[in-house]
PDB file of C-alpha atoms in Angstrom:
ATOM      1  CA  MET B  17       5.066 -51.222 -48.803  1.00  0.00           C
ATOM      2  CA  PRO B  18       1.291 -51.458 -50.107  1.00  0.00           C
ATOM      3  CA  VAL B  19       0.004 -49.284 -52.695  1.00  0.00           C
ATOM      4  CA  ALA B  20      -2.642 -47.043 -51.720  1.00  0.00           C
ATOM      5  CA  VAL B  21      -4.885 -46.415 -54.866  1.00  0.00           C
ATOM      6  CA  VAL B  22      -7.222 -43.301 -54.275  1.00  0.00           C
ATOM      7  CA  ASN B  23      -9.883 -41.812 -56.739  1.00  0.00           C
ATOM      8  CA  HIS B  24      -9.771 -38.342 -57.226  1.00  0.00           C
ATOM      9  CA  THR B  25     -12.908 -37.493 -55.984  1.00  0.00           C
ATOM     10  CA  GLN B  26     -12.316 -38.994 -52.473  1.00  0.00           C
ATOM     11  CA  PHE B  27      -9.950 -35.696 -51.718  1.00  0.00           C
ATOM     12  CA  ASN B  28     -13.295 -33.469 -52.616  1.00  0.00           C
ATOM     13  CA  TRP B  29     -10.726 -30.987 -54.209  1.00  0.00           C
ATOM     14  CA  ASP B  30     -13.123 -29.723 -56.594  1.00  0.00           C
ATOM     15  CA  SER B  31     -14.888 -27.619 -53.616  1.00  0.00           C
ATOM     16  CA  ASN B  32     -12.284 -25.329 -54.172  1.00  0.00           C
ATOM     17  CA  PHE B  33     -12.614 -24.793 -57.873  1.00  0.00           C
ATOM     18  CA  PRO B  34     -11.460 -21.685 -59.872  1.00  0.00           C
ATOM     19  CA  THR B  35     -14.189 -19.386 -61.258  1.00  0.00           C
ATOM     20  CA  GLU B  36     -14.016 -16.540 -63.716  1.00  0.00           C
ATOM     21  CA  ALA B  37     -13.919 -14.327 -60.485  1.00  0.00           C
ATOM     22  CA  CYS B  38     -11.701 -16.011 -58.921  1.00  0.00           C
ATOM     23  CA  PRO B  39      -9.365 -17.817 -61.479  1.00  0.00           C
ATOM     24  CA  VAL B  40      -6.602 -19.165 -59.176  1.00  0.00           C
ATOM     25  CA  THR B  41      -7.151 -21.458 -56.299  1.00  0.00           C
ATOM     26  CA  MET B  42      -5.127 -23.958 -54.462  1.00  0.00           C
ATOM     27  CA  SER B  43      -6.003 -27.283 -53.007  1.00  0.00           C
ATOM     28  CA  GLY B  44      -3.791 -29.753 -51.702  1.00  0.00           C
ATOM     29  CA  ARG B  45      -3.038 -33.096 -49.295  1.00  0.00           C
ATOM     30  CA  ASP B  46       0.103 -34.607 -47.947  1.00  0.00           C
ATOM     31  CA  LEU B  47       0.397 -37.755 -49.288  1.00  0.00           C
ATOM     32  CA  GLU B  48       2.271 -41.022 -48.429  1.00  0.00           C
ATOM     33  CA  ALA B  49       5.061 -42.955 -50.766  1.00  0.00           C
ATOM     34  CA  THR B  50       3.184 -45.526 -52.869  1.00  0.00           C
ATOM     35  CA  THR B  51      -0.154 -43.624 -53.013  1.00  0.00           C
ATOM     36  CA  VAL B  52      -1.856 -43.555 -56.426  1.00  0.00           C
ATOM     37  CA  LEU B  53      -4.267 -40.943 -57.780  1.00  0.00           C
ATOM     38  CA  LEU B  54      -6.367 -42.621 -60.450  1.00  0.00           C
ATOM     39  CA  PRO B  55      -6.651 -41.193 -63.687  1.00  0.00           C
ATOM     40  CA  HIS B  56      -9.011 -38.536 -63.677  1.00  0.00           C
ATOM     41  CA  HIS B  57      -9.640 -34.811 -65.381  1.00  0.00           C
ATOM     42  CA  HIS B  58     -11.267 -31.405 -64.552  1.00  0.00           C
ATOM     43  CA  PRO B  59     -12.307 -28.505 -66.803  1.00  0.00           C
ATOM     44  CA  TRP B  60      -9.683 -26.286 -65.300  1.00  0.00           C
ATOM     45  CA  GLY B  61      -5.640 -26.318 -65.810  1.00  0.00           C
ATOM     46  CA  GLN B  62      -3.616 -27.601 -62.883  1.00  0.00           C
ATOM     47  CA  PHE B  63       0.150 -26.507 -62.176  1.00  0.00           C
ATOM     48  CA  THR B  64       1.051 -29.709 -60.270  1.00  0.00           C
ATOM     49  CA  TYR B  65       3.550 -28.889 -57.352  1.00  0.00           C
ATOM     50  CA  ALA B  66       5.241 -30.533 -54.580  1.00  0.00           C
ATOM     51  CA  MET B  67       6.314 -28.634 -51.552  1.00  0.00           C
ATOM     52  CA  GLN B  68       7.958 -31.531 -50.745  1.00  0.00           C
ATOM     53  CA  GLY B  69       8.669 -35.218 -51.977  1.00  0.00           C
ATOM     54  CA  VAL B  70       8.568 -36.837 -55.438  1.00  0.00           C
ATOM     55  CA  ILE B  71       5.587 -37.568 -58.148  1.00  0.00           C
ATOM     56  CA  ARG B  72       4.949 -39.058 -61.163  1.00  0.00           C
ATOM     57  CA  VAL B  73       2.571 -37.779 -63.433  1.00  0.00           C
ATOM     58  CA  ASP B  74       1.199 -39.864 -66.443  1.00  0.00           C
ATOM     59  CA  ALA B  75      -0.681 -37.756 -69.043  1.00  0.00           C
ATOM     60  CA  ASN B  76      -1.013 -37.732 -72.574  1.00  0.00           C
ATOM     61  CA  GLN B  77       0.772 -40.974 -73.303  1.00  0.00           C
ATOM     62  CA  SER B  78       3.778 -39.834 -71.226  1.00  0.00           C
ATOM     63  CA  SER B  79       5.463 -39.905 -67.813  1.00  0.00           C
ATOM     64  CA  TRP B  80       6.969 -37.287 -66.186  1.00  0.00           C
ATOM     65  CA  ILE B  81       9.520 -37.417 -62.711  1.00  0.00           C
ATOM     66  CA  VAL B  82       8.832 -34.079 -60.565  1.00  0.00           C
ATOM     67  CA  PRO B  83      10.786 -33.217 -57.783  1.00  0.00           C
ATOM     68  CA  PRO B  84      10.218 -30.294 -55.718  1.00  0.00           C
ATOM     69  CA  GLN B  85      12.273 -27.567 -57.609  1.00  0.00           C
ATOM     70  CA  ARG B  86       9.896 -28.419 -60.586  1.00  0.00           C
ATOM     71  CA  ALA B  87       6.273 -28.648 -61.386  1.00  0.00           C
ATOM     72  CA  ILE B  88       4.173 -29.706 -64.270  1.00  0.00           C
ATOM     73  CA  TRP B  89       1.306 -27.534 -66.146  1.00  0.00           C
ATOM     74  CA  ILE B  90      -1.201 -29.840 -67.050  1.00  0.00           C
ATOM     75  CA  PRO B  91      -3.996 -28.228 -69.596  1.00  0.00           C
ATOM     76  CA  PRO B  92      -7.636 -27.869 -69.010  1.00  0.00           C
ATOM     77  CA  ASP B  93      -9.638 -31.812 -69.417  1.00  0.00           C
ATOM     78  CA  MET B  94      -6.613 -33.671 -69.681  1.00  0.00           C
ATOM     79  CA  VAL B  95      -6.968 -36.931 -68.373  1.00  0.00           C
ATOM     80  CA  HIS B  96      -3.799 -37.816 -65.670  1.00  0.00           C
ATOM     81  CA  GLY B  97      -3.102 -40.043 -62.787  1.00  0.00           C
ATOM     82  CA  VAL B  98       0.014 -39.502 -60.401  1.00  0.00           C
ATOM     83  CA  THR B  99       1.863 -41.815 -58.333  1.00  0.00           C
ATOM     84  CA  VAL B 100       3.436 -40.735 -55.294  1.00  0.00           C
ATOM     85  CA  LEU B 101       7.310 -41.912 -55.180  1.00  0.00           C
ATOM     86  CA  GLU B 102       8.203 -39.986 -51.658  1.00  0.00           C
ATOM     87  CA  ARG B 103       6.086 -38.567 -49.301  1.00  0.00           C
ATOM     88  CA  THR B 104       4.701 -35.590 -51.032  1.00  0.00           C
ATOM     89  CA  ARG B 105       3.174 -32.113 -49.863  1.00  0.00           C
ATOM     90  CA  LEU B 106       1.057 -31.694 -52.873  1.00  0.00           C
ATOM     91  CA  ARG B 107      -0.152 -28.424 -53.830  1.00  0.00           C
ATOM     92  CA  PRO B 108      -1.628 -28.164 -57.394  1.00  0.00           C
ATOM     93  CA  LEU B 109      -2.918 -24.766 -58.318  1.00  0.00           C
ATOM     94  CA  CYS B 110      -6.122 -24.789 -60.244  1.00  0.00           C
ATOM     95  CA  VAL B 111      -6.426 -22.284 -63.297  1.00  0.00           C
ATOM     96  CA  HIS B 112      -9.732 -21.422 -64.835  1.00  0.00           C
ATOM     97  CA  ALA B 113      -9.415 -22.595 -68.733  1.00  0.00           C
ATOM     98  CA  SER B 114     -10.341 -18.500 -69.606  1.00  0.00           C
ATOM     99  CA  ARG B 115      -7.051 -17.795 -67.885  1.00  0.00           C
ATOM    100  CA  THR B 116      -4.782 -20.602 -68.720  1.00  0.00           C
ATOM    101  CA  PRO B 117      -1.203 -19.242 -68.974  1.00  0.00           C
ATOM    102  CA  PHE B 118       0.137 -21.886 -71.668  1.00  0.00           C
ATOM    103  CA  PRO B 119      -1.318 -22.208 -75.376  1.00  0.00           C
ATOM    104  CA  GLY B 120      -2.207 -25.568 -76.574  1.00  0.00           C
ATOM    105  CA  SER B 121      -2.848 -29.021 -75.164  1.00  0.00           C
ATOM    106  CA  GLU B 122       0.833 -30.215 -74.138  1.00  0.00           C
ATOM    107  CA  CYS B 123       1.975 -30.867 -70.591  1.00  0.00           C
ATOM    108  CA  ARG B 124       5.131 -28.574 -69.494  1.00  0.00           C
ATOM    109  CA  VAL B 125       7.689 -29.550 -67.000  1.00  0.00           C
ATOM    110  CA  LEU B 126       8.964 -26.032 -65.256  1.00  0.00           C
ATOM    111  CA  GLU B 127      11.329 -25.044 -63.037  1.00  0.00           C
ATOM    112  CA  VAL B 128       9.752 -23.546 -59.938  1.00  0.00           C
ATOM    113  CA  SER B 129      11.326 -19.895 -59.820  1.00  0.00           C
ATOM    114  CA  SER B 130      12.263 -18.324 -56.283  1.00  0.00           C
ATOM    115  CA  LEU B 131       9.521 -15.847 -57.008  1.00  0.00           C
ATOM    116  CA  LEU B 132       6.920 -18.443 -57.945  1.00  0.00           C
ATOM    117  CA  ARG B 133       7.839 -20.703 -54.980  1.00  0.00           C
ATOM    118  CA  GLU B 134       7.178 -17.606 -52.582  1.00  0.00           C
ATOM    119  CA  LEU B 135       3.978 -16.497 -54.280  1.00  0.00           C
ATOM    120  CA  LEU B 136       2.683 -20.652 -53.939  1.00  0.00           C
ATOM    121  CA  ALA B 137       3.520 -20.303 -50.443  1.00  0.00           C
ATOM    122  CA  ALA B 138       1.941 -17.111 -49.634  1.00  0.00           C
ATOM    123  CA  LEU B 139      -1.188 -18.279 -51.371  1.00  0.00           C
ATOM    124  CA  GLU B 140      -1.204 -21.548 -49.276  1.00  0.00           C
ATOM    125  CA  GLN B 141      -1.367 -19.314 -46.059  1.00  0.00           C
ATOM    126  CA  HIS B 142      -4.392 -17.455 -47.376  1.00  0.00           C
ATOM    127  CA  ASP B 143      -7.941 -18.301 -46.573  1.00  0.00           C
ATOM    128  CA  GLN B 144      -9.218 -19.813 -49.639  1.00  0.00           C
ATOM    129  CA  HIS B 145     -12.745 -19.414 -48.416  1.00  0.00           C
ATOM    130  CA  GLU B 146     -12.484 -15.907 -47.918  1.00  0.00           C
ATOM    131  CA  ALA B 147     -12.263 -13.676 -51.315  1.00  0.00           C
ATOM    132  CA  SER B 148      -9.746 -10.620 -51.193  1.00  0.00           C
ATOM    133  CA  HIS B 149      -8.053  -8.030 -52.750  1.00  0.00           C
ATOM    134  CA  ARG B 150      -4.719  -9.784 -51.745  1.00  0.00           C
ATOM    135  CA  GLU B 151      -6.007 -13.266 -53.083  1.00  0.00           C
ATOM    136  CA  HIS B 152      -6.779 -11.635 -56.493  1.00  0.00           C
ATOM    137  CA  LEU B 153      -3.501  -9.821 -56.468  1.00  0.00           C
ATOM    138  CA  LEU B 154      -1.641 -13.214 -55.819  1.00  0.00           C
ATOM    139  CA  GLY B 155      -3.577 -14.954 -58.333  1.00  0.00           C
ATOM    140  CA  GLU B 156      -2.323 -12.117 -61.087  1.00  0.00           C
ATOM    141  CA  MET B 157       1.167 -12.476 -60.196  1.00  0.00           C
ATOM    142  CA  LEU B 158       1.076 -16.360 -60.361  1.00  0.00           C
ATOM    143  CA  LEU B 159      -0.741 -15.849 -63.763  1.00  0.00           C
ATOM    144  CA  ASP B 160       2.342 -13.502 -64.696  1.00  0.00           C
ATOM    145  CA  GLU B 161       4.767 -15.496 -63.106  1.00  0.00           C
ATOM    146  CA  LEU B 162       4.076 -18.959 -64.656  1.00  0.00           C
ATOM    147  CA  PRO B 163       4.862 -18.492 -68.397  1.00  0.00           C
ATOM    148  CA  ARG B 164       8.129 -17.019 -67.282  1.00  0.00           C
ATOM    149  CA  CYS B 165       9.555 -20.085 -65.901  1.00  0.00           C
ATOM    150  CA  ALA B 166      12.292 -22.177 -67.638  1.00  0.00           C
ATOM    151  CA  GLU B 167      10.937 -25.472 -69.224  1.00  0.00           C
ATOM    152  CA  ARG B 168      12.999 -28.588 -68.033  1.00  0.00           C
ATOM    153  CA  PRO B 169      11.455 -31.110 -70.165  1.00  0.00           C
ATOM    154  CA  VAL B 170      12.501 -35.011 -69.326  1.00  0.00           C
ATOM    155  CA  ARG B 171       9.751 -36.634 -70.761  1.00  0.00           C
ATOM    156  CA  VAL B 172       9.130 -40.315 -71.224  1.00  0.00           C
ATOM    157  CA  PRO B 173       6.702 -41.292 -73.980  1.00  0.00           C
ATOM    158  CA  LEU B 174       4.613 -44.504 -72.433  1.00  0.00           C
ATOM    159  CA  PRO B 175       3.232 -47.241 -75.149  1.00  0.00           C
ATOM    160  CA  THR B 176      -0.144 -48.636 -75.685  1.00  0.00           C
ATOM    161  CA  ASP B 177       0.801 -52.573 -76.786  1.00  0.00           C
ATOM    162  CA  LYS B 178       0.331 -54.730 -73.705  1.00  0.00           C
ATOM    163  CA  ARG B 179       3.662 -56.279 -74.141  1.00  0.00           C
ATOM    164  CA  LEU B 180       5.640 -53.194 -74.481  1.00  0.00           C
ATOM    165  CA  LYS B 181       3.654 -51.413 -71.774  1.00  0.00           C
ATOM    166  CA  ALA B 182       4.639 -54.166 -69.284  1.00  0.00           C
ATOM    167  CA  LEU B 183       8.344 -53.753 -70.179  1.00  0.00           C
ATOM    168  CA  CYS B 184       8.306 -50.023 -69.732  1.00  0.00           C
ATOM    169  CA  ASP B 185       6.189 -50.212 -66.366  1.00  0.00           C
ATOM    170  CA  ALA B 186       8.882 -52.479 -65.055  1.00  0.00           C
ATOM    171  CA  LEU B 187      11.470 -49.987 -66.018  1.00  0.00           C
ATOM    172  CA  LEU B 188       9.746 -47.166 -64.785  1.00  0.00           C
ATOM    173  CA  ALA B 189       9.946 -48.917 -61.218  1.00  0.00           C
ATOM    174  CA  ASP B 190      13.155 -50.182 -61.487  1.00  0.00           C
ATOM    175  CA  PRO B 191      15.259 -47.682 -64.033  1.00  0.00           C
ATOM    176  CA  GLY B 192      18.306 -49.553 -62.890  1.00  0.00           C
ATOM    177  CA  ALA B 193      17.405 -52.661 -64.104  1.00  0.00           C
ATOM    178  CA  GLU B 194      19.849 -54.398 -66.558  1.00  0.00           C
ATOM    179  CA  LEU B 195      18.300 -56.875 -68.394  1.00  0.00           C
ATOM    180  CA  THR B 196      19.008 -56.516 -72.250  1.00  0.00           C
ATOM    181  CA  LEU B 197      16.099 -56.231 -74.886  1.00  0.00           C
ATOM    182  CA  ALA B 198      16.497 -59.790 -75.399  1.00  0.00           C
ATOM    183  CA  GLY B 199      15.951 -60.731 -71.568  1.00  0.00           C
ATOM    184  CA  TRP B 200      12.762 -58.422 -71.582  1.00  0.00           C
ATOM    185  CA  ALA B 201      11.517 -60.215 -74.715  1.00  0.00           C
ATOM    186  CA  ALA B 202      11.739 -63.350 -72.567  1.00  0.00           C
ATOM    187  CA  GLN B 203       9.932 -61.751 -69.521  1.00  0.00           C
ATOM    188  CA  VAL B 204       7.095 -60.135 -71.524  1.00  0.00           C
ATOM    189  CA  GLY B 205       6.284 -62.722 -74.230  1.00  0.00           C
ATOM    190  CA  ALA B 206       7.348 -60.985 -77.460  1.00  0.00           C
ATOM    191  CA  SER B 207      10.539 -61.601 -79.556  1.00  0.00           C
ATOM    192  CA  GLU B 208      13.476 -59.118 -79.477  1.00  0.00           C
ATOM    193  CA  ARG B 209      12.743 -58.065 -82.732  1.00  0.00           C
ATOM    194  CA  THR B 210       9.094 -57.398 -82.161  1.00  0.00           C
ATOM    195  CA  LEU B 211      10.199 -55.444 -79.270  1.00  0.00           C
ATOM    196  CA  THR B 212      12.414 -53.382 -81.331  1.00  0.00           C
ATOM    197  CA  ARG B 213       9.777 -52.731 -84.122  1.00  0.00           C
ATOM    198  CA  LEU B 214       7.097 -51.519 -81.428  1.00  0.00           C
ATOM    199  CA  PHE B 215       9.623 -49.134 -79.383  1.00  0.00           C
ATOM    200  CA  GLU B 216      10.479 -47.345 -82.853  1.00  0.00           C
ATOM    201  CA  ARG B 217       6.469 -47.459 -83.998  1.00  0.00           C
ATOM    202  CA  GLU B 218       5.108 -46.337 -80.674  1.00  0.00           C
ATOM    203  CA  LEU B 219       7.494 -44.444 -78.773  1.00  0.00           C
ATOM    204  CA  GLY B 220       9.560 -42.982 -81.948  1.00  0.00           C
ATOM    205  CA  MET B 221      13.073 -44.161 -80.352  1.00  0.00           C
ATOM    206  CA  GLY B 222      14.974 -47.514 -79.687  1.00  0.00           C
ATOM    207  CA  PHE B 223      15.129 -49.585 -76.342  1.00  0.00           C
ATOM    208  CA  GLY B 224      18.537 -47.673 -75.467  1.00  0.00           C
ATOM    209  CA  HIS B 225      17.441 -44.110 -75.739  1.00  0.00           C
ATOM    210  CA  TRP B 226      13.996 -44.937 -73.983  1.00  0.00           C
ATOM    211  CA  ARG B 227      15.637 -46.302 -70.806  1.00  0.00           C
ATOM    212  CA  GLN B 228      18.065 -43.077 -70.805  1.00  0.00           C
ATOM    213  CA  GLN B 229      15.408 -41.060 -71.108  1.00  0.00           C
ATOM    214  CA  VAL B 230      13.792 -43.394 -67.938  1.00  0.00           C
ATOM    215  CA  ARG B 231      17.151 -42.888 -65.767  1.00  0.00           C
ATOM    216  CA  LEU B 232      17.497 -39.174 -66.595  1.00  0.00           C
ATOM    217  CA  ALA B 233      14.185 -38.667 -65.202  1.00  0.00           C
ATOM    218  CA  HIS B 234      14.839 -40.426 -62.043  1.00  0.00           C
ATOM    219  CA  ALA B 235      18.046 -38.827 -61.478  1.00  0.00           C
ATOM    220  CA  ALA B 236      16.523 -35.350 -61.018  1.00  0.00           C
ATOM    221  CA  PRO B 237      14.999 -36.363 -57.741  1.00  0.00           C
ATOM    222  CA  LEU B 238      17.807 -38.275 -56.560  1.00  0.00           C
ATOM    223  CA  ILE B 239      20.396 -35.370 -56.985  1.00  0.00           C
ATOM    224  CA  SER B 240      18.562 -32.799 -55.848  1.00  0.00           C
ATOM    225  CA  ARG B 241      17.962 -34.332 -52.157  1.00  0.00           C
ATOM    226  CA  GLY B 242      21.566 -34.602 -52.286  1.00  0.00           C
ATOM    227  CA  MET B 243      22.708 -38.236 -53.041  1.00  0.00           C
ATOM    228  CA  PRO B 244      26.062 -38.438 -54.446  1.00  0.00           C
ATOM    229  CA  LEU B 245      26.713 -38.864 -58.083  1.00  0.00           C
ATOM    230  CA  SER B 246      28.626 -41.968 -57.826  1.00  0.00           C
ATOM    231  CA  GLN B 247      25.291 -43.496 -55.881  1.00  0.00           C
ATOM    232  CA  VAL B 248      23.019 -42.078 -58.488  1.00  0.00           C
ATOM    233  CA  ALA B 249      25.051 -43.789 -61.000  1.00  0.00           C
ATOM    234  CA  ALA B 250      24.842 -47.368 -59.543  1.00  0.00           C
ATOM    235  CA  GLU B 251      21.191 -46.814 -58.470  1.00  0.00           C
ATOM    236  CA  LEU B 252      20.548 -46.048 -62.332  1.00  0.00           C
ATOM    237  CA  GLY B 253      22.761 -48.895 -63.614  1.00  0.00           C
ATOM    238  CA  TYR B 254      25.694 -47.144 -64.963  1.00  0.00           C
ATOM    239  CA  ALA B 255      29.075 -48.425 -64.357  1.00  0.00           C
ATOM    240  CA  SER B 256      30.739 -45.725 -63.322  1.00  0.00           C
ATOM    241  CA  GLN B 257      29.771 -41.567 -62.015  1.00  0.00           C
ATOM    242  CA  SER B 258      32.011 -40.773 -65.320  1.00  0.00           C
ATOM    243  CA  ALA B 259      29.520 -42.810 -67.587  1.00  0.00           C
ATOM    244  CA  PHE B 260      26.614 -41.268 -66.106  1.00  0.00           C
ATOM    245  CA  SER B 261      28.134 -37.858 -66.170  1.00  0.00           C
ATOM    246  CA  ALA B 262      28.833 -38.093 -69.707  1.00  0.00           C
ATOM    247  CA  MET B 263      25.537 -39.226 -70.730  1.00  0.00           C
ATOM    248  CA  PHE B 264      23.841 -36.312 -68.963  1.00  0.00           C
ATOM    249  CA  ARG B 265      26.071 -34.063 -70.191  1.00  0.00           C
ATOM    250  CA  LYS B 266      25.377 -35.161 -73.683  1.00  0.00           C
ATOM    251  CA  SER B 267      21.380 -34.641 -73.225  1.00  0.00           C
ATOM    252  CA  PHE B 268      21.814 -31.206 -71.239  1.00  0.00           C
ATOM    253  CA  GLY B 269      25.086 -29.905 -72.605  1.00  0.00           C
ATOM    254  CA  CYS B 270      26.316 -29.708 -68.925  1.00  0.00           C
ATOM    255  CA  SER B 271      27.265 -31.381 -65.884  1.00  0.00           C
ATOM    256  CA  PRO B 272      24.982 -32.645 -63.660  1.00  0.00           C
ATOM    257  CA  SER B 273      26.200 -30.370 -60.477  1.00  0.00           C
ATOM    258  CA  THR B 274      26.312 -27.310 -62.896  1.00  0.00           C
ATOM    259  CA  PHE B 275      22.420 -27.922 -64.078  1.00  0.00           C
ATOM    260  CA  PHE B 276      21.195 -28.452 -60.555  1.00  0.00           C
ATOM    261  CA  ASN B 277      23.210 -25.877 -58.943  1.00  0.00           C
ATOM    262  CA  SER B 278      21.600 -23.513 -62.027  1.00  0.00           C
ATOM    263  CA  GLU B 279      18.309 -24.277 -60.373  1.00  0.00           C
ATOM    264  CA  LYS B 280      18.937 -22.923 -56.660  1.00  0.00           C
TER     265      LYS B 280
END
């Protein structure tokens, strides 16, 4: 399937930007799988939420896989790009910089609570071109609810070195790939020792740990849409469901079924 590369300005989302008087607005488009929104930034914060589908967000030298039951907060002025992994109903919430619900300049992956989901749905149904008392109330309730949502961080750091980036991009596209680091070294034109050093220096972890983070990130959308754990394990390169579940439990302190049932 061909990749559709799109400049953010082509959607004209900025026509509905937030102001001090109306600090919360919603934009949105339905995007096909493989659509790529090129890196861009804006002076307001963005709570990027997909009502359906799965997206990948790249920002601040990191990558996050965001399934429907989660969303990502992107602070004002942060450069970010979006890759659509499954056909998506994207509904980003734009928040004026003066009303940012989170301190600091870090992205945050949040569980979308039931209340937050209903508030987002109500704001989507509201005529964004007609300011009203109801819109104001919805915005205030959203700003109150956002920082109450649980964080669900599965952050995948990204490198700058071109050789390491080629390896990481390939694994992000195919997390179940079974090549060893020596095998990747032959593919990207660097020695295994060089790649080992680059992983530690640029990403602060070894190859095995980084690949595990990638697989965890990709597991979320597969499990959330009902794929059996045995199939998830096979897709992500694990020898068995028990091996995948053991890795998941070590990372999150509970089984995959417990983790995802707690979000519903």
